[in-house]
PDB file of C-alpha atoms and ligand atoms in Angstrom:
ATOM      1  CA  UNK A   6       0.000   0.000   0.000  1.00  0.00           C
ATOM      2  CA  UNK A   7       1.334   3.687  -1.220  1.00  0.00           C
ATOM      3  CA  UNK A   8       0.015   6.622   1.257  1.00  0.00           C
ATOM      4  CA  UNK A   9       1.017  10.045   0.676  1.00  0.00           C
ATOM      5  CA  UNK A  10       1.613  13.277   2.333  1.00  0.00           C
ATOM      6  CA  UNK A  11       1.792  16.902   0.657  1.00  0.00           C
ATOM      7  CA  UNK A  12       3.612  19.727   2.440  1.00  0.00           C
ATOM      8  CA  UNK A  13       3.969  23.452   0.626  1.00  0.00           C
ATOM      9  CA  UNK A  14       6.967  26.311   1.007  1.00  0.00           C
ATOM     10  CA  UNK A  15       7.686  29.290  -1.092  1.00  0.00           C
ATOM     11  CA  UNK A  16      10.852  29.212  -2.880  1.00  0.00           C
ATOM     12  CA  UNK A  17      13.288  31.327  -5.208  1.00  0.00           C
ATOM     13  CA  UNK A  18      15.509  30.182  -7.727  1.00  0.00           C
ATOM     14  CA  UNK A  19      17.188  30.609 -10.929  1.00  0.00           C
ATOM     15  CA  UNK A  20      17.885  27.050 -13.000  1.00  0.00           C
ATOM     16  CA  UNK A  21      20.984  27.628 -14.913  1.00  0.00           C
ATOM     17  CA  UNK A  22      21.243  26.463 -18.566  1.00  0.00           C
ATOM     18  CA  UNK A  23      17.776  25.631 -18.813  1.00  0.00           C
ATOM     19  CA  UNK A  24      16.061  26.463 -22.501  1.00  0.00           C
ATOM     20  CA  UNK A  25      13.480  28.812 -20.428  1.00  0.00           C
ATOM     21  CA  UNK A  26      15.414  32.352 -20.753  1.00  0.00           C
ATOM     22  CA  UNK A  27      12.963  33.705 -17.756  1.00  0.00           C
ATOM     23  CA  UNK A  28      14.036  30.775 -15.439  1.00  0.00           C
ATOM     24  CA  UNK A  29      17.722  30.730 -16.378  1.00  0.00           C
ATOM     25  CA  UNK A  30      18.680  34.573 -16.173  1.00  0.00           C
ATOM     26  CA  UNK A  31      16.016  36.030 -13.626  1.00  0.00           C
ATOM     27  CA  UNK A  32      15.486  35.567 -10.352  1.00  0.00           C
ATOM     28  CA  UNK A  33      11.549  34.329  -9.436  1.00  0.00           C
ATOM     29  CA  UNK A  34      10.037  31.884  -7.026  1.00  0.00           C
ATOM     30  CA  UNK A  35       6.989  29.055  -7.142  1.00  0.00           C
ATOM     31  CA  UNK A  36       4.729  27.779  -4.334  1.00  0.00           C
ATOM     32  CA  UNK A  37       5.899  24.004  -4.455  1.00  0.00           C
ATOM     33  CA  UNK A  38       4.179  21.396  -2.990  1.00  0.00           C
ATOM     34  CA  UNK A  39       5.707  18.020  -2.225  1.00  0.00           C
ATOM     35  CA  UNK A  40       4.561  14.615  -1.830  1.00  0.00           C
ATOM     36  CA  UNK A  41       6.107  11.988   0.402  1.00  0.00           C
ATOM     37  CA  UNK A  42       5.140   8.915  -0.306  1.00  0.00           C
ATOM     38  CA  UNK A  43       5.319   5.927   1.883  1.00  0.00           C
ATOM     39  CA  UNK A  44       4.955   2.540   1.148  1.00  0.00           C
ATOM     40  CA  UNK A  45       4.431  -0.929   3.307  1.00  0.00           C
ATOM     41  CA  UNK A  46       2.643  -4.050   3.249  1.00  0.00           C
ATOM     42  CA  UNK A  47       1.962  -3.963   6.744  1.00  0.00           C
ATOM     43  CA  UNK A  48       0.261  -1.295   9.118  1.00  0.00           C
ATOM     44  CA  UNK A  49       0.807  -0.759  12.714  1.00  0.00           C
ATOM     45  CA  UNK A  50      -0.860  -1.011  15.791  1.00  0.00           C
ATOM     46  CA  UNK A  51      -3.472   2.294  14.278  1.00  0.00           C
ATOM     47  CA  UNK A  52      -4.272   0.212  10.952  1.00  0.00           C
ATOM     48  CA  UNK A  53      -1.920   3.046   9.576  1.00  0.00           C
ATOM     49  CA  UNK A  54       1.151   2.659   7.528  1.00  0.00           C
ATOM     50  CA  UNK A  55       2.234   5.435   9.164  1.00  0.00           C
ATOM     51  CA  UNK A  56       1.077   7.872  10.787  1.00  0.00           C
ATOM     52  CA  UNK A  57       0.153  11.180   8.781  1.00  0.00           C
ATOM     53  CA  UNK A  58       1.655  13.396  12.188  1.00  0.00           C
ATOM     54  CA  UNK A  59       4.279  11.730  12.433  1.00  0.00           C
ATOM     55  CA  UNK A  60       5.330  13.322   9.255  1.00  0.00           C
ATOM     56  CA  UNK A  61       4.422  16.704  11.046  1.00  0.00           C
ATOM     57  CA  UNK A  62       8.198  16.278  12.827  1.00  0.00           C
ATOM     58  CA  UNK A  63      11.034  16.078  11.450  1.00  0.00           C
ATOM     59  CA  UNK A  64      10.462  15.693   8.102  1.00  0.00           C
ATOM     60  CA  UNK A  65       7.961  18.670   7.698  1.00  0.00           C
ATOM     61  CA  UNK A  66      11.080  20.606   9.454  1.00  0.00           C
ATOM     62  CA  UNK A  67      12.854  19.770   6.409  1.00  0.00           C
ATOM     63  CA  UNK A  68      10.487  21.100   3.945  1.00  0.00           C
ATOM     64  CA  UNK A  69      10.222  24.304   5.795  1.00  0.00           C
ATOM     65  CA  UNK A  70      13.461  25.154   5.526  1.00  0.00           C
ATOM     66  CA  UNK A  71      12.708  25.678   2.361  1.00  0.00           C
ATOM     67  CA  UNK A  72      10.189  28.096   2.805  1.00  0.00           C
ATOM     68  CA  UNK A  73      10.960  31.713   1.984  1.00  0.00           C
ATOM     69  CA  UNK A  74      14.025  30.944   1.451  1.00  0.00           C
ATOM     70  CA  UNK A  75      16.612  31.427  -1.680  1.00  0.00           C
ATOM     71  CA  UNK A  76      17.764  27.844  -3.279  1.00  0.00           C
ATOM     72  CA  UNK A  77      21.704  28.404  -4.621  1.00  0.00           C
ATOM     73  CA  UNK A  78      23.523  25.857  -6.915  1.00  0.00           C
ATOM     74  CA  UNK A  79      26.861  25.960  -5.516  1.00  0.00           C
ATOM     75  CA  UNK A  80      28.806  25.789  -8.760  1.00  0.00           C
ATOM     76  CA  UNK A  81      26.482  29.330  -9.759  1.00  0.00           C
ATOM     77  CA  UNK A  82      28.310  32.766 -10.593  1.00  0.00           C
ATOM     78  CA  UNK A  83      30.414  33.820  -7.474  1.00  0.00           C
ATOM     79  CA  UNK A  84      29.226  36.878  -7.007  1.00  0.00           C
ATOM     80  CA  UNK A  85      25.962  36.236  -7.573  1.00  0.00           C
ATOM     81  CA  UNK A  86      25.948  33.754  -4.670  1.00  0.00           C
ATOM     82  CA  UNK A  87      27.663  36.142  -2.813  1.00  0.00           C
ATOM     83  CA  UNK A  88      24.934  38.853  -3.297  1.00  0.00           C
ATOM     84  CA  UNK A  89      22.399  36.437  -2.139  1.00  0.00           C
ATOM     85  CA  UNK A  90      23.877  35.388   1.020  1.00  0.00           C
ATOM     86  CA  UNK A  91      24.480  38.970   2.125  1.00  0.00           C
ATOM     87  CA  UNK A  92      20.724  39.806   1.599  1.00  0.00           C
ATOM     88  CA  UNK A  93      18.817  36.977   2.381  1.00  0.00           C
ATOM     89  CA  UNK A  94      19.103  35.442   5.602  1.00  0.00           C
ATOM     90  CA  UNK A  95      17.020  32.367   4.355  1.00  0.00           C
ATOM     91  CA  UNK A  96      19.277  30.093   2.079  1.00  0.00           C
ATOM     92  CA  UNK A  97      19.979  26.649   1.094  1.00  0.00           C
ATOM     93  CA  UNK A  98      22.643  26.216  -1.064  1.00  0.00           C
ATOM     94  CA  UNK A  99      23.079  22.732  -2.604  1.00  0.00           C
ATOM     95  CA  UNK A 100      25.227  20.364  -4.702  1.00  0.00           C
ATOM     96  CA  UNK A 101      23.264  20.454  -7.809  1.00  0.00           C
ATOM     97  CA  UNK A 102      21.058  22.728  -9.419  1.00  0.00           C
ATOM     98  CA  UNK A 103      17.398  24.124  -7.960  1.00  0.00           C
ATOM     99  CA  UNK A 104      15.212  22.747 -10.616  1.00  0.00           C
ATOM    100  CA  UNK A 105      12.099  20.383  -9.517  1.00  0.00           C
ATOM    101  CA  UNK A 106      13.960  17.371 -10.355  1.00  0.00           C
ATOM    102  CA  UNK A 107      16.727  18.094  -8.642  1.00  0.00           C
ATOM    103  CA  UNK A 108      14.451  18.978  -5.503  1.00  0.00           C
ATOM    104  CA  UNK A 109      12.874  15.656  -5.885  1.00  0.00           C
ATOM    105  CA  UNK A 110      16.065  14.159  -5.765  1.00  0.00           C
ATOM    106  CA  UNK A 111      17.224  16.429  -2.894  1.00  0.00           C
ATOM    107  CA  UNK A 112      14.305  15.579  -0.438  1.00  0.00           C
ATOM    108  CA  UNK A 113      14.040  11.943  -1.158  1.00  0.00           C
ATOM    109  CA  UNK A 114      17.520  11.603   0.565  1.00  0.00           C
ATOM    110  CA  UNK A 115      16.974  14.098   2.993  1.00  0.00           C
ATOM    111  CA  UNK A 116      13.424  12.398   4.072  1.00  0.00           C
ATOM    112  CA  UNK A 117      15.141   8.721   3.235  1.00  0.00           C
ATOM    113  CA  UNK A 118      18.026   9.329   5.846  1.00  0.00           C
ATOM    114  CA  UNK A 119      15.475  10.457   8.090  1.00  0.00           C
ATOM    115  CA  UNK A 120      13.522   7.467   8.226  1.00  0.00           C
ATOM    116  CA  UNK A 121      16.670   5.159   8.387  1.00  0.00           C
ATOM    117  CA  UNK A 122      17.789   6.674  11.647  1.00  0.00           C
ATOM    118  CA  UNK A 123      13.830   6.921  13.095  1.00  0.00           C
ATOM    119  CA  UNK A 124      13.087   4.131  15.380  1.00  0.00           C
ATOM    120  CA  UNK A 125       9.403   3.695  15.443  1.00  0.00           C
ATOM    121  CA  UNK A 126       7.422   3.057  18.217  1.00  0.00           C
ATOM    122  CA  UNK A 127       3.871   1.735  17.356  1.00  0.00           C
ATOM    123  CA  UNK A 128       4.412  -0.914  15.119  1.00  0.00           C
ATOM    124  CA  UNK A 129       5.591   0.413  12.276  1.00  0.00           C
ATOM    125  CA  UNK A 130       6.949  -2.085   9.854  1.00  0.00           C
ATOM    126  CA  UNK A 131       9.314  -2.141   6.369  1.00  0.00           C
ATOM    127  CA  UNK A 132       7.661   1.698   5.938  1.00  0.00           C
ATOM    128  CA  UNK A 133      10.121   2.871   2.835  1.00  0.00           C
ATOM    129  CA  UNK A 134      10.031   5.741   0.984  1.00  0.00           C
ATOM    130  CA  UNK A 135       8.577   5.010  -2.316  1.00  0.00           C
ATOM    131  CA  UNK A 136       9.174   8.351  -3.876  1.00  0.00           C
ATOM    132  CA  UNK A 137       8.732  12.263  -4.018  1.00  0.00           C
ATOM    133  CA  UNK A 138       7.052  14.546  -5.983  1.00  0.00           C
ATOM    134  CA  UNK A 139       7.813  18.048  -6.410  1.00  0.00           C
ATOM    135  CA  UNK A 140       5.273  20.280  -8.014  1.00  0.00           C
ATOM    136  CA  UNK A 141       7.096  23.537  -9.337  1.00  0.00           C
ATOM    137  CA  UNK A 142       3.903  25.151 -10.681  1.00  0.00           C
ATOM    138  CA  UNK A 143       0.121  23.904 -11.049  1.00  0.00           C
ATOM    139  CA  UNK A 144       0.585  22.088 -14.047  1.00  0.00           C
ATOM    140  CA  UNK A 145       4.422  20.514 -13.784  1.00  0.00           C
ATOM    141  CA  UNK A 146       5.853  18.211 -11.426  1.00  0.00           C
ATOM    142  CA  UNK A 147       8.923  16.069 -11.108  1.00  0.00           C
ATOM    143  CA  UNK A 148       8.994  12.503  -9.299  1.00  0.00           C
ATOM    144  CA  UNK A 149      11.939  10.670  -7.601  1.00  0.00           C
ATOM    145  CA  UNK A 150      12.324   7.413  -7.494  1.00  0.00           C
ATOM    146  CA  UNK A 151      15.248   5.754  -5.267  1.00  0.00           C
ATOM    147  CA  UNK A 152      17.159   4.820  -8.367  1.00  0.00           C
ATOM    148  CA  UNK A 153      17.065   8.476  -9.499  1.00  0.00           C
ATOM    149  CA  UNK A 154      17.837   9.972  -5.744  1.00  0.00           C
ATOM    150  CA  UNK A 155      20.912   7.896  -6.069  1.00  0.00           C
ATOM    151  CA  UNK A 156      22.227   8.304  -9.222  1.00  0.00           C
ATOM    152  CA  UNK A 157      25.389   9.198  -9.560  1.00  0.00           C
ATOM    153  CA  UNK A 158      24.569  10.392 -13.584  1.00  0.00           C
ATOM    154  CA  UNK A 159      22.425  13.072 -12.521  1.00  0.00           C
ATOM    155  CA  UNK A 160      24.396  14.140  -9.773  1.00  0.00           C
ATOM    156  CA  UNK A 161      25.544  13.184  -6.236  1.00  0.00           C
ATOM    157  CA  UNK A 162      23.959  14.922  -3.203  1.00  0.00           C
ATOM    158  CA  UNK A 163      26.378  15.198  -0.624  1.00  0.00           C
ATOM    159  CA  UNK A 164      25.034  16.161   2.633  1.00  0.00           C
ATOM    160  CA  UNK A 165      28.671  18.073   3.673  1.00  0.00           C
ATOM    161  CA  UNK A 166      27.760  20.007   0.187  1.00  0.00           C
ATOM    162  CA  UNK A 167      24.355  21.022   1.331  1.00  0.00           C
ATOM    163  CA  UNK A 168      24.209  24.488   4.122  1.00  0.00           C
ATOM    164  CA  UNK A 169      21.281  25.614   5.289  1.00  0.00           C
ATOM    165  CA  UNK A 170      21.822  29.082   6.885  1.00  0.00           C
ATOM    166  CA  UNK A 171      22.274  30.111  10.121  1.00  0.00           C
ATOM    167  CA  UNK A 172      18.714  31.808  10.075  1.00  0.00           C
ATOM    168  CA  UNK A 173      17.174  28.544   9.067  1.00  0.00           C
ATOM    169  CA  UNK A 174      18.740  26.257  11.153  1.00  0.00           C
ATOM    170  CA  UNK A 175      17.532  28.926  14.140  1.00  0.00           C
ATOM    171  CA  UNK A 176      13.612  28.235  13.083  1.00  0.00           C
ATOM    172  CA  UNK A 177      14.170  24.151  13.682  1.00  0.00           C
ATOM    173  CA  UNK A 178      13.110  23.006  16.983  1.00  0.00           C
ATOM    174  CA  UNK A 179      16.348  21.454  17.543  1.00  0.00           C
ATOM    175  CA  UNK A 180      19.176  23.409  15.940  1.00  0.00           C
ATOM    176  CA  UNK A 181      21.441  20.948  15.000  1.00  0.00           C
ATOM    177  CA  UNK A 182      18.581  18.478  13.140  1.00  0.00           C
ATOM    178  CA  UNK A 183      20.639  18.453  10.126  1.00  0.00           C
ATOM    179  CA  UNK A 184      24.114  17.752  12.005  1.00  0.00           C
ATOM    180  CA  UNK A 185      22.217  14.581  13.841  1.00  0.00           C
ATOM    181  CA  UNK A 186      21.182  13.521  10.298  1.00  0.00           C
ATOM    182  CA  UNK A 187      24.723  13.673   8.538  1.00  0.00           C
ATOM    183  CA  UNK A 188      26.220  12.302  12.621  1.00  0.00           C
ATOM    184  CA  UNK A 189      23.888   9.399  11.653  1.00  0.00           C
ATOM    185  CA  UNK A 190      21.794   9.695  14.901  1.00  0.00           C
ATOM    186  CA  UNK A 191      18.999   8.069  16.049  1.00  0.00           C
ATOM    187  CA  UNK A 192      15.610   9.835  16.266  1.00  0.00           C
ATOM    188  CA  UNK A 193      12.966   7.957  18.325  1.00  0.00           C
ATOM    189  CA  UNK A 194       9.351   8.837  17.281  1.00  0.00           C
ATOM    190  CA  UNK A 195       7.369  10.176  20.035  1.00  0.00           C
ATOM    191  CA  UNK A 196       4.514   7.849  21.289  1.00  0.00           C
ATOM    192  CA  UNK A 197       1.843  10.543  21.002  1.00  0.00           C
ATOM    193  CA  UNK A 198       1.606  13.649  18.784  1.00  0.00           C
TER     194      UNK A 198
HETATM  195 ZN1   ZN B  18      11.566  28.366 -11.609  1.00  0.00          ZN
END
């Protein structure tokens, strides 16, 4: 069984090299919404695969850091990244370029680390990430599988490549979430939410 769970942040990007000239050389945003979807053949102790606020953690945490924020391709023009990191106190610059796809990619190993390290408490069982889906605008999405999140042809993410700012990391409930992920620490789900 597949269940799914959207989430929404407002984000601004340029995609470099892309045919579009207004989404190459200007910067705009888009109101994404993502899907996580989950997938097991066995439910836990609340005939649920998993629990909808359990997603409401952690992993919504990582979605909003998104959220009025400024995504930067760290192999972009110098100065340009410069000039956004001086006057936007909401960034997240990553290893490969801030198209959908590439955000699709980006949270399925964000959200797939997540749930490696989450030790579930009410019966939970073989709950894998099936894939995300990133919706750039109403009428185009992109959708990750795990063999495209891993795929070293369309790029490696790195989590040592990927800084969220100072600013961002302030708004999580637990500053250093993202060093616990990359530390490879466990995260025990609460029993109630
Ligand atoms: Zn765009």
């Amino acid at each position: 069984m597949i269940i799914r769970k959207m989430f929404k942040f407002e984000n601004a990007h340029i995609v470099r090299n892309c045919s579009t000239q207004r989404c190459r050389a200007s910067l705009h945003g888009h109101s994404y919404r993502v899907e996580l979807l989950f997938e097991s053949n066995f439910l836990d102790h609340g005939q649920m695969v998993y629990d909808f606020g359990l997603m409401k953690q952690n992993m919504k945490e990582i979605i909003d850091s998104f959220d009025h924020a400024v995504t930067l391709w760290c192999d972009d023009d110098a100065a340009y990244l410069e000039a956004m990191m001086r006057h936007s106190e909401r960034y997240v610059i990553l290893p490969v370029s801030p198209s959908a796809e590439q955000f699709s990619r980006v949270f399925f190993v964000l959200i797939d680390a997540l749930m490696h390290l989450t030790t579930c408490v009410n019966g939970e069982k073989e709950v894998t990430l099936h894939s995300v889906i990133v919706h750039e605008t109403a009428t185009g999405y992109a959708q990750a599988f795990r063999d495209d999140a891993y795929s070293e042809v369309m790029g490696i993410i790195d989590f040592e490549q990927i800084t969220f700012s100072k600013a961002i990391q302030k708004d999580w409930n637990d500053p250093n979430l993202f060093e616990k992920i990359k530390a490879k620490k466990e995260f025990v789900n609460p029993k109630k939410v």
